[in-house]
Amino acid sequence: MTAVETQITYTNSYTIQHEDTYMTQEEDWDRDLLLDPAWEKQQRKTFTAWCNSHLRKAGTQIENIEEDFRNGLKLMLLLEVISGERLPKPDKGKMRFHKIANVNKALDFICSKGVKLVSIGAEETSAKEGLLLWCQRKTAPYRNVNVQNFHISWKDGLALCALIHRHRPDLIDYSKLRKDDPIGNLNTAFEVAEKYLDIPKMLDAEDIVNTPKPDEKAIMTYVSCFYHAFAGAEQAETAANRICKVLAVNQENEKLMEEYEKLASELLEWIRRTIPWLENRVAEQTMRAMQQKLEDFRDYRRVHKPPRVQEKCQLEINFNTLQTKLRLSNRPAFMPSEGKMVSDIANAWKGLEQVEKGYEEWLLTEIRRLERLDHLAEKFKQKCAMHEAWTAGKEDLLSQKDYESASLMEIRALMRKHEAFESDLAAHQDRVEQIAAIAQELNELDYHDAATVNTRCQGICDQWDNLGTLTQKRRDSLERVEKLWETIDQLYLEFAKRAAPFNNWMDGAMEDLQDMFIVHSIEEIQSLITAHDQFKATLPEADKERMATLGIHNEILKIAQTYGIKLSGINPYTNLSLQDISTKWDTVSQHFVPLRDQMLQEEVARQQANERLRRQFAAQANIIGPWIQTKMEEISHVSVDIAGSLEEQMNSLKQYEQNIINYKSNIDKLEGDHQLIQESLIFDNKHTNYTMEHIRVGWEQLLTTIARTINEVENQILTRDAKGISQEQLNEFRASFNHFDRKRNGMMDPDDFRACLISMGYDLGEVEFARIMTLVDPNNTGVVTFQAFIDFMTRETAETDTAEQVMASFKILASDKNYITVEELRRELPPEQAEYCITRMTRYAGPDSPPGALDYISFSSALYGESDL
């Protein structure tokens, strides 16, 4: 029974008690009270006031409740005001049977509403308990108030004041009320209720305070007026709470959207700035500058890129979480600004990594090129210096005309000497060609100082051509007089013939022993050592040649001594002396050979150190690479297999994540070894198939995978909690999904998804299945993820707020109008939510609307994507 029905019941019961024919006696009333004149006076006063509070709406009132209701006319009018319905037309006569007929019409109407007029039954008790519970709930937070009944709990007036303060805190300052001032508290409540709440004063404070047990029905009747007075406020509070909840969801979602847009913009801008840097393939001219570029790139990989990897992963997680929240709150999916979709960012990132890989390869290629250039440049300078030293003074010697005044023997000596020079000149032809070849290679490799190289090379070639010309000219001159000379010292000649080749061999040996080399492996240096050992094996034969030449010189001395020939000390056929040959021999055998041995051994040590670096890197890489792959597989199993609740899966994944984070030190150590390898110019490693790039990519994929997997479980928890899915239901969904996840990769293809739906009782036609596929695969990727599957299984049965509910709530705040004013919004909603609505609602264009009226209907539709804000 409603509170109105209770009021009708008691009012009419009271009236009928005073009609001799229809009066009934309430069995639970206190008989002493019934005989107490003061109690009867209080009853009469209370219900007269209560009736007048309703009758004045019809423009009338009563003075005496027994007399004014006797003819039934005002009683019927009272029932019409209370019920809002029309009763049968009353009899106008003044006879007793007319009055009884009208009262019967009123009683019949009451009975038609299911109200019993005899005793207090279960319905009256239920209504009483409902009103009491409402009072208890509203006054619970107030000190010194404990509502347990409708008599003594109200004697101190604090309960009435608490009811008023709870709904209209502007009318009463509750903190100033005292429990020891019941009359003051009651009068305050009565006066405020009458003045501001349109509740007539039905009771006297003194009667309540001075009565041991105030009348229960009188107080209940008075309190019910408060219930009806605040019913609208209750409804408005509920409506405002619903609107605030909906707006809070939208505001939170908008904040997440703004954060996504900001993070996406920053990440795309960083990629936009970084790609040109990685695309810049303008090589530096020095090895040091290129190595600095390599160091800058290492800083980029170690310092600058990892935070962006995390941002990219977090961006995807935020996007997925936002879409889940939007689905759970019945909002349209979030569409980022043009160019800021997750796929756009993924494509930009892919482009970044493509140029990044190409950049590192280019750097290493350029460093190898510069290394080769520096080596060739030094080799060019060395060979040029040696050749220039050999040619020094040769042009002057070839230009001499000493043969014009020479003797026969001297002429022949000059001829033989010239032949020896020609032989020497021919031997140097290969060295000049080597110099020219090195210069050409430096040009082809874009050596930065190619102009200087070309100038020097051209000078040597021009000088070489001139030497050839002078040599031929001198030969021609000597040949003209060659026939004039017939004697020649055979021993000098033999010495010259032996000394010149041997000297050339030593010159070549010294040049070869000083020749620079570049190697990248143990095998290459071992090849050089083998060649050097082969050269050292020829030294004994060379020494025999040296001794034979020395024997010729000793024979010359012996002949001279035997025949008393006074030697000038100069061999007419060669400028080489025995001292020259001995000095060069000592230089080759005692200086350059040991020096070459030392250089080769140092290079062996360096290559051995490089090999240790290779093995050290490989040992770690061969552990880290499989570890990453194993963790990827384990994470996949955790996310696919049914193993306890989602919280248990989350805890397991968090442990995996922590283990992965703890493993980062191994990656950093490997990066350090990789840096040492690059600084040592090591370009290959036969001990492992893993490069640092492989490890980096795998590590980044592992971090991204664990973060995405955790986010998927978080979204499943959000879905489960928001849509009321039990753990058993979720396990059932996952079991069905896993059964049709043929590839065990957390996805179903469309055919498997169709089979899964059929197994769960769906009767699918092509059109319906196509509709479902647009829901679970909006981007047309060709697969259905577990999250999309869960969303589909719960979306259509979930209980969510709707645009219609929000419209109805605004309609309550707007007092049933189709528009709402700024003042109403600011009065009914918290400031932040009110301003949110004011700034987004459009002007109401309906007829007879006041200036500034706002359209809450289109606003409500826009909240759910049914129109534009």
Tab-separated table of N, CA, C and O in Angstrom, residues 49-105:
chain	number	residue	atom	x	y	z
A	49	ALA	N	-6.311	19.643	9.650
A	49	ALA	CA	-5.233	20.349	8.943
A	49	ALA	C	-4.766	19.563	7.717
A	49	ALA	O	-4.503	20.119	6.649
A	50	TRP	N	-4.707	18.258	7.901
A	50	TRP	CA	-4.244	17.436	6.760
A	50	TRP	C	-5.226	17.504	5.597
A	50	TRP	O	-4.832	17.650	4.452
A	51	CYS	N	-6.517	17.400	5.925
A	51	CYS	CA	-7.535	17.485	4.867
A	51	CYS	C	-7.498	18.839	4.183
A	51	CYS	O	-7.604	18.942	2.948
A	52	ASN	N	-7.361	19.904	4.967
A	52	ASN	CA	-7.335	21.254	4.379
A	52	ASN	C	-6.114	21.459	3.483
A	52	ASN	O	-6.156	22.240	2.529
A	53	SER	N	-4.973	20.753	3.807
A	53	SER	CA	-3.781	20.894	2.952
A	53	SER	C	-4.050	20.403	1.542
A	53	SER	O	-3.419	20.846	0.590
A	54	HIS	N	-5.035	19.492	1.416
A	54	HIS	CA	-5.392	18.993	0.086
A	54	HIS	C	-6.583	19.758	-0.488
A	54	HIS	O	-6.612	20.064	-1.685
A	55	LEU	N	-7.592	20.061	0.379
A	55	LEU	CA	-8.797	20.717	-0.121
A	55	LEU	C	-8.532	22.130	-0.635
A	55	LEU	O	-9.246	22.609	-1.521
A	56	ARG	N	-7.533	22.781	-0.073
A	56	ARG	CA	-7.287	24.148	-0.538
A	56	ARG	C	-6.823	24.174	-1.994
A	56	ARG	O	-6.892	25.199	-2.653
A	57	LYS	N	-6.376	23.026	-2.508
A	57	LYS	CA	-6.039	22.951	-3.927
A	57	LYS	C	-7.304	23.048	-4.779
A	57	LYS	O	-7.225	23.384	-5.968
A	58	ALA	N	-8.432	22.706	-4.155
A	58	ALA	CA	-9.711	22.812	-4.861
A	58	ALA	C	-10.468	24.082	-4.469
A	58	ALA	O	-11.643	24.257	-4.812
A	59	GLY	N	-9.803	24.949	-3.683
A	59	GLY	CA	-10.405	26.228	-3.327
A	59	GLY	C	-11.400	26.163	-2.182
A	59	GLY	O	-12.271	27.034	-2.091
A	60	THR	N	-11.292	25.186	-1.308
A	60	THR	CA	-12.227	25.082	-0.190
A	60	THR	C	-11.490	24.535	1.023
A	60	THR	O	-10.288	24.224	0.944
A	61	GLN	N	-12.220	24.412	2.183
A	61	GLN	CA	-11.640	23.826	3.379
A	61	GLN	C	-12.778	23.386	4.294
A	61	GLN	O	-13.952	23.586	4.011
A	62	ILE	N	-12.427	22.746	5.420
A	62	ILE	CA	-13.412	22.324	6.409
A	62	ILE	C	-13.073	22.957	7.735
A	62	ILE	O	-11.907	23.287	7.999
A	63	GLU	N	-14.099	23.124	8.577
A	63	GLU	CA	-13.896	23.671	9.906
A	63	GLU	C	-14.048	22.573	10.954
A	63	GLU	O	-13.329	22.527	11.940
A	64	ASN	N	-15.060	21.693	10.730
A	64	ASN	CA	-15.352	20.626	11.676
A	64	ASN	C	-15.380	19.323	10.894
A	64	ASN	O	-16.225	19.120	10.041
A	65	ILE	N	-14.429	18.453	11.210
A	65	ILE	CA	-14.271	17.249	10.396
A	65	ILE	C	-15.496	16.348	10.469
A	65	ILE	O	-15.859	15.695	9.496
A	66	GLU	N	-16.226	16.311	11.667
A	66	GLU	CA	-17.403	15.449	11.778
A	66	GLU	C	-18.579	16.015	10.976
A	66	GLU	O	-19.252	15.289	10.234
A	67	GLU	N	-18.793	17.309	11.087
A	67	GLU	CA	-19.957	17.921	10.448
A	67	GLU	C	-19.749	18.134	8.954
A	67	GLU	O	-20.636	17.872	8.145
A	68	ASP	N	-18.508	18.629	8.542
A	68	ASP	CA	-18.288	19.023	7.149
A	68	ASP	C	-18.166	17.833	6.199
A	68	ASP	O	-18.292	17.989	4.988
A	69	PHE	N	-17.873	16.639	6.726
A	69	PHE	CA	-17.809	15.443	5.887
A	69	PHE	C	-19.102	14.617	5.930
A	69	PHE	O	-19.197	13.590	5.259
A	70	ARG	N	-20.081	15.072	6.756
A	70	ARG	CA	-21.277	14.255	6.993
A	70	ARG	C	-22.083	14.023	5.719
A	70	ARG	O	-22.596	12.927	5.497
A	71	ASN	N	-22.163	15.058	4.860
A	71	ASN	CA	-22.966	14.893	3.641
A	71	ASN	C	-22.170	14.206	2.508
A	71	ASN	O	-22.692	13.976	1.427
A	72	GLY	N	-20.867	13.938	2.702
A	72	GLY	CA	-20.063	13.200	1.723
A	72	GLY	C	-19.534	14.024	0.575
A	72	GLY	O	-18.718	13.533	-0.217
A	73	LEU	N	-19.989	15.300	0.432
A	73	LEU	CA	-19.571	16.094	-0.724
A	73	LEU	C	-18.079	16.441	-0.667
A	73	LEU	O	-17.330	16.233	-1.638
A	74	LYS	N	-17.681	17.023	0.481
A	74	LYS	CA	-16.264	17.397	0.583
A	74	LYS	C	-15.371	16.168	0.731
A	74	LYS	O	-14.181	16.200	0.370
A	75	LEU	N	-15.954	15.081	1.251
A	75	LEU	CA	-15.179	13.843	1.320
A	75	LEU	C	-14.866	13.342	-0.091
A	75	LEU	O	-13.733	12.931	-0.385
A	76	MET	N	-15.886	13.400	-1.007
A	76	MET	CA	-15.643	12.997	-2.393
A	76	MET	C	-14.632	13.938	-3.075
A	76	MET	O	-13.755	13.501	-3.826
A	77	LEU	N	-14.748	15.262	-2.766
A	77	LEU	CA	-13.819	16.231	-3.344
A	77	LEU	C	-12.389	15.958	-2.872
A	77	LEU	O	-11.427	16.037	-3.642
A	78	LEU	N	-12.258	15.619	-1.565
A	78	LEU	CA	-10.931	15.310	-1.015
A	78	LEU	C	-10.310	14.114	-1.738
A	78	LEU	O	-9.121	14.131	-2.094
A	79	LEU	N	-11.128	13.082	-1.979
A	79	LEU	CA	-10.608	11.887	-2.653
A	79	LEU	C	-10.205	12.203	-4.088
A	79	LEU	O	-9.226	11.646	-4.616
A	80	GLU	N	-10.948	13.111	-4.758
A	80	GLU	CA	-10.575	13.489	-6.111
A	80	GLU	C	-9.232	14.219	-6.143
A	80	GLU	O	-8.395	13.982	-7.020
A	81	VAL	N	-9.010	15.117	-5.153
A	81	VAL	CA	-7.735	15.855	-5.092
A	81	VAL	C	-6.579	14.900	-4.834
A	81	VAL	O	-5.518	14.976	-5.461
A	82	ILE	N	-6.809	13.959	-3.886
A	82	ILE	CA	-5.732	13.040	-3.512
A	82	ILE	C	-5.398	12.102	-4.658
A	82	ILE	O	-4.220	11.871	-4.982
A	83	SER	N	-6.466	11.571	-5.313
A	83	SER	CA	-6.234	10.536	-6.333
A	83	SER	C	-5.972	11.104	-7.706
A	83	SER	O	-5.368	10.437	-8.555
A	84	GLY	N	-6.423	12.317	-7.964
A	84	GLY	CA	-6.294	12.873	-9.306
A	84	GLY	C	-7.304	12.286	-10.263
A	84	GLY	O	-7.166	12.441	-11.491
A	85	GLU	N	-8.344	11.595	-9.757
A	85	GLU	CA	-9.369	10.979	-10.598
A	85	GLU	C	-10.740	11.599	-10.294
A	85	GLU	O	-10.946	12.189	-9.229
A	86	ARG	N	-11.678	11.426	-11.233
A	86	ARG	CA	-13.035	11.920	-11.033
A	86	ARG	C	-13.897	10.810	-10.425
A	86	ARG	O	-13.889	9.664	-10.883
A	87	LEU	N	-14.645	11.175	-9.353
A	87	LEU	CA	-15.587	10.232	-8.745
A	87	LEU	C	-16.955	10.376	-9.402
A	87	LEU	O	-17.194	11.349	-10.130
A	88	PRO	N	-17.889	9.436	-9.175
A	88	PRO	CA	-19.250	9.575	-9.727
A	88	PRO	C	-19.909	10.881	-9.258
A	88	PRO	O	-19.578	11.413	-8.192
A	89	LYS	N	-20.835	11.356	-10.028
A	89	LYS	CA	-21.503	12.620	-9.707
A	89	LYS	C	-22.264	12.484	-8.385
A	89	LYS	O	-23.032	11.544	-8.168
A	90	PRO	N	-22.041	13.407	-7.415
A	90	PRO	CA	-22.699	13.284	-6.104
A	90	PRO	C	-24.192	13.627	-6.173
A	90	PRO	O	-24.651	14.332	-7.088
A	91	ASP	N	-24.942	13.101	-5.202
A	91	ASP	CA	-26.364	13.463	-5.070
A	91	ASP	C	-26.454	14.848	-4.456
A	91	ASP	O	-25.746	15.166	-3.490
A	92	LYS	N	-27.369	15.687	-4.985
A	92	LYS	CA	-27.477	17.066	-4.528
A	92	LYS	C	-28.504	17.260	-3.412
A	92	LYS	O	-28.584	18.333	-2.830
A	93	GLY	N	-29.261	16.243	-3.131
A	93	GLY	CA	-30.292	16.414	-2.108
A	93	GLY	C	-29.723	16.555	-0.714
A	93	GLY	O	-28.553	16.245	-0.464
A	94	LYS	N	-30.602	17.018	0.237
A	94	LYS	CA	-30.147	17.247	1.603
A	94	LYS	C	-30.724	16.241	2.582
A	94	LYS	O	-30.528	16.336	3.794
A	95	MET	N	-31.459	15.283	2.043
A	95	MET	CA	-32.025	14.259	2.906
A	95	MET	C	-30.914	13.332	3.363
A	95	MET	O	-29.832	13.247	2.786
A	96	ARG	N	-31.205	12.589	4.481
A	96	ARG	CA	-30.198	11.710	5.058
A	96	ARG	C	-29.745	10.663	4.051
A	96	ARG	O	-28.553	10.356	3.959
A	97	PHE	N	-30.702	10.110	3.238
A	97	PHE	CA	-30.297	9.054	2.319
A	97	PHE	C	-29.397	9.606	1.214
A	97	PHE	O	-28.577	8.908	0.644
A	98	HIS	N	-29.544	10.951	0.867
A	98	HIS	CA	-28.624	11.576	-0.088
A	98	HIS	C	-27.205	11.620	0.485
A	98	HIS	O	-26.229	11.345	-0.212
A	99	LYS	N	-27.126	12.003	1.771
A	99	LYS	CA	-25.804	12.086	2.411
A	99	LYS	C	-25.159	10.708	2.479
A	99	LYS	O	-23.962	10.541	2.199
A	100	ILE	N	-26.007	9.692	2.856
A	100	ILE	CA	-25.457	8.327	2.957
A	100	ILE	C	-25.002	7.847	1.583
A	100	ILE	O	-23.951	7.196	1.446
A	101	ALA	N	-25.745	8.178	0.520
A	101	ALA	CA	-25.365	7.759	-0.840
A	101	ALA	C	-24.008	8.344	-1.232
A	101	ALA	O	-23.161	7.665	-1.834
A	102	ASN	N	-23.793	9.629	-0.884
A	102	ASN	CA	-22.503	10.254	-1.226
A	102	ASN	C	-21.347	9.608	-0.452
A	102	ASN	O	-20.261	9.378	-0.994
A	103	VAL	N	-21.615	9.327	0.858
A	103	VAL	CA	-20.557	8.672	1.650
A	103	VAL	C	-20.262	7.298	1.076
A	103	VAL	O	-19.096	6.870	0.979
A	104	ASN	N	-21.337	6.593	0.648
A	104	ASN	CA	-21.116	5.268	0.058
A	104	ASN	C	-20.312	5.349	-1.234
A	104	ASN	O	-19.476	4.469	-1.523
A	105	LYS	N	-20.556	6.382	-2.025
A	105	LYS	CA	-19.764	6.558	-3.246
A	105	LYS	C	-18.273	6.735	-2.909
A	105	LYS	O	-17.389	6.200	-3.591
